[in-house]
mmCIF file of C-alpha atoms in Angstrom:
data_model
loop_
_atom_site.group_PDB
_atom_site.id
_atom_site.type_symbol
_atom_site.label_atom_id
_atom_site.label_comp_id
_atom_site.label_asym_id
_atom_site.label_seq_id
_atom_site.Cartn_x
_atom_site.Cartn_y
_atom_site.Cartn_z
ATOM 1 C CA UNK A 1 -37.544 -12.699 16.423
ATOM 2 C CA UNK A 2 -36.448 -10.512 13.707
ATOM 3 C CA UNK A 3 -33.128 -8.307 14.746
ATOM 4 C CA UNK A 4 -33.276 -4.492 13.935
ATOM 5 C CA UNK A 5 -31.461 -2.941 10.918
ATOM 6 C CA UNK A 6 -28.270 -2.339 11.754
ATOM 7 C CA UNK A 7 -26.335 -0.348 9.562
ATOM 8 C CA UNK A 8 -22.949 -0.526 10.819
ATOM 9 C CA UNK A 9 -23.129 -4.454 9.572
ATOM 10 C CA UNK A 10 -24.339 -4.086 6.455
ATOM 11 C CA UNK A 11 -21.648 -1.436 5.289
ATOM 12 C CA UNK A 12 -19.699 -1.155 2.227
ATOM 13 C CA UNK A 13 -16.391 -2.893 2.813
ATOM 14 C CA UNK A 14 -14.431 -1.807 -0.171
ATOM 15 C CA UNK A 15 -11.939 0.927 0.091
ATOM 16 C CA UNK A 16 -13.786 2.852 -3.080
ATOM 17 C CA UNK A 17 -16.739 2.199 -4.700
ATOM 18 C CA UNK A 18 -17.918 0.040 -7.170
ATOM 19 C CA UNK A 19 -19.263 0.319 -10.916
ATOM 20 C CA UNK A 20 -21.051 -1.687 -13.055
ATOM 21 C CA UNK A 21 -19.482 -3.057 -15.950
ATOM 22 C CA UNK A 22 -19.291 -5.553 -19.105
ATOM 23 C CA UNK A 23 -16.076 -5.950 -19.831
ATOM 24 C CA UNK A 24 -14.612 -9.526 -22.034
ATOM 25 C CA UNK A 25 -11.106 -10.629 -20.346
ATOM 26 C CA UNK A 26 -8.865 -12.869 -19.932
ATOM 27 C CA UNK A 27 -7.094 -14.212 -16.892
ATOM 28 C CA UNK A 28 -3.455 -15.596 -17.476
ATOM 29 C CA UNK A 29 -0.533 -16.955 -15.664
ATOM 30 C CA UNK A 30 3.052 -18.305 -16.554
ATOM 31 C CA UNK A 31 2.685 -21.578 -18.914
ATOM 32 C CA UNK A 32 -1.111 -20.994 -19.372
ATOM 33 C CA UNK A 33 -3.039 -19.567 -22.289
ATOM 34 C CA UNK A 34 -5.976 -18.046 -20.503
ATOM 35 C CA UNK A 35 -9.204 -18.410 -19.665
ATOM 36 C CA UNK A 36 -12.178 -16.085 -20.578
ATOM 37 C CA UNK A 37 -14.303 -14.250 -18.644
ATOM 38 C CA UNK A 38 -16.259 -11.214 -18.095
ATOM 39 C CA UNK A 39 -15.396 -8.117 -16.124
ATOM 40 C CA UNK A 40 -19.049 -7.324 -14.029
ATOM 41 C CA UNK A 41 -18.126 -5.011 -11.718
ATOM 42 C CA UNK A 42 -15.216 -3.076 -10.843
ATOM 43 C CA UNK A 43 -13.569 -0.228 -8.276
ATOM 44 C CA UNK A 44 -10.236 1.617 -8.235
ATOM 45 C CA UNK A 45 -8.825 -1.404 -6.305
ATOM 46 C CA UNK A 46 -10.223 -4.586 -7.574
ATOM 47 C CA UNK A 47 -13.212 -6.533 -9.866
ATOM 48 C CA UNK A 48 -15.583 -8.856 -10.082
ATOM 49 C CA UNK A 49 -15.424 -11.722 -12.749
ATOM 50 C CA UNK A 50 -17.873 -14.232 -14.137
ATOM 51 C CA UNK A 51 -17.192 -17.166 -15.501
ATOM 52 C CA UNK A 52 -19.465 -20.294 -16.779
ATOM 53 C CA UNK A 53 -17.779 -22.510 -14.063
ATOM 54 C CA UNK A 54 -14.921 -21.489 -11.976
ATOM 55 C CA UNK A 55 -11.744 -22.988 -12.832
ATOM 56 C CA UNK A 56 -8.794 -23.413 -10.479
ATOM 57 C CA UNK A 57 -6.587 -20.717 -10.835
ATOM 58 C CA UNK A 58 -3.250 -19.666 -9.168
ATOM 59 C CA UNK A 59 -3.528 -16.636 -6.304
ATOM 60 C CA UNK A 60 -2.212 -14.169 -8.743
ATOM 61 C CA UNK A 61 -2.580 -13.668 -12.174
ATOM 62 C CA UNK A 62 -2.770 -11.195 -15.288
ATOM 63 C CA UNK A 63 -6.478 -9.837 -16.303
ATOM 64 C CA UNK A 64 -6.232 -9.128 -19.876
ATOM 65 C CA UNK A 65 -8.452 -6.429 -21.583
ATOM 66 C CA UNK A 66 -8.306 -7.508 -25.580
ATOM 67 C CA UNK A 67 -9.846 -4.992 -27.131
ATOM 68 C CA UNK A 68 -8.368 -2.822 -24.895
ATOM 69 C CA UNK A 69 -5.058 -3.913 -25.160
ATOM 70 C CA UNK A 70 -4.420 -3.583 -21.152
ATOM 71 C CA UNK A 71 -2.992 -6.027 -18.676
ATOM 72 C CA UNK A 72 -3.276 -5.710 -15.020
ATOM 73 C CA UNK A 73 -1.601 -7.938 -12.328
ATOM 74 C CA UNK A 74 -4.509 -9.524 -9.646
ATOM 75 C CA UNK A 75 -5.020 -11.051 -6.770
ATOM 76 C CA UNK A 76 -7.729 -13.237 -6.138
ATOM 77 C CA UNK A 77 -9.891 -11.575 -2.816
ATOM 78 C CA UNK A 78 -12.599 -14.603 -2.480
ATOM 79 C CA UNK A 79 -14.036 -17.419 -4.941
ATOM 80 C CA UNK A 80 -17.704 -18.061 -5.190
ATOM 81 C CA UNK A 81 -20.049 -20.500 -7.356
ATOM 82 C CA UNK A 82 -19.043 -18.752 -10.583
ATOM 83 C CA UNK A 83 -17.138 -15.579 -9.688
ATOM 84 C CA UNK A 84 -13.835 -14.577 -8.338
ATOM 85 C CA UNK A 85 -13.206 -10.822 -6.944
ATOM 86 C CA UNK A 86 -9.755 -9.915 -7.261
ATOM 87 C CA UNK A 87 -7.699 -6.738 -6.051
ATOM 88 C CA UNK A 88 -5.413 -4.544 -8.117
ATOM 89 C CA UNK A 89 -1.611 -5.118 -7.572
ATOM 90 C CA UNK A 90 -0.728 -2.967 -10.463
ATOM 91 C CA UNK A 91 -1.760 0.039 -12.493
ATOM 92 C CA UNK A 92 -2.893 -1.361 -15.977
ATOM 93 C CA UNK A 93 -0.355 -1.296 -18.683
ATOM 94 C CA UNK A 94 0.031 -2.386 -22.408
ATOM 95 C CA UNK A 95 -0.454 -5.832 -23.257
ATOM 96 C CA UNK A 96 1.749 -5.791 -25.932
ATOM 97 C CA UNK A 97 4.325 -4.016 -24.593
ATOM 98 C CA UNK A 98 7.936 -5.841 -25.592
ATOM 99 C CA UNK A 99 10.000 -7.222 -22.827
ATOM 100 C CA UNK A 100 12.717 -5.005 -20.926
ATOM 101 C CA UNK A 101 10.456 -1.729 -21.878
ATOM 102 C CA UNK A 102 9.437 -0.404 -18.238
ATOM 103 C CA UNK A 103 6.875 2.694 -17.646
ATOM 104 C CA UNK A 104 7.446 5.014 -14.889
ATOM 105 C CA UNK A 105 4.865 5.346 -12.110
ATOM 106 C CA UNK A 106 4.089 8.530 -13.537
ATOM 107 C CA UNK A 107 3.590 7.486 -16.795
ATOM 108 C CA UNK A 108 1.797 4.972 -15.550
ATOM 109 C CA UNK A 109 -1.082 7.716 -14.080
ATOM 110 C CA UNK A 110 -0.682 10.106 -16.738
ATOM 111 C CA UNK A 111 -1.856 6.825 -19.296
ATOM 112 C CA UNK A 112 -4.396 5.954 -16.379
ATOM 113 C CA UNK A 113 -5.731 9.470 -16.559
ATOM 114 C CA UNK A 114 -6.397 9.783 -20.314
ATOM 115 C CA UNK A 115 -8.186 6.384 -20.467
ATOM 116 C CA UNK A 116 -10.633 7.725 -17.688
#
């Protein structure tokens, strides 16, 4: 017997909504050069990436926007067959920034702001 439609089930769970996207990354942790992978999908809070094959990564991590020269710190929300969504722990910030330079939280939005 097929069950009715029910729409309270089959509602969006994120927070804010999500975009489609193509973006070339790279995930990276303490005493690992990275990994690449592709940004899919994203929201305000988190991502989906793509990768060939999943590979075993720490809970957190950096995502890395090259050509972008951004960083963003991540948490990894769930692991499938060859994607891993991850939520935002930190606004995005230079990648090259030297050590011991820190950005204020208001910088941080202002630069946030421009880039959007």
């Amino acid at each position: 017997m097929k069950q009715p439609f029910d729409p309270v089930a089959f509602a969006e769970r994120r927070a804010f909504g999500r975009r489609n996207t193509f973006k070339p990354c790279v995930i990276r942790w303490p005493d690992h050069a990275g990994i690449e992978c592709n940004m899919t999908n994203q929201s305000d809070s988190g991502a989906l990436l793509e990768f060939r094959a999943v590979p075993s990564t720490p809970d957190t991590f950096d995502l890395i926007f090259p050509e972008e020269d951004r960083l963003i710190a991540c948490r990894v929300a769930f692991r499938s067959e060859n994607t891993i969504g991850v939520e935002y722990l930190s606004l995005p910030r230079r990648a090259s920034r030297p050590k011991g330079q820190s950005t204020t939280r208001r910088q941080a939005l202002r630069a946030l702001a421009r880039n959007n």
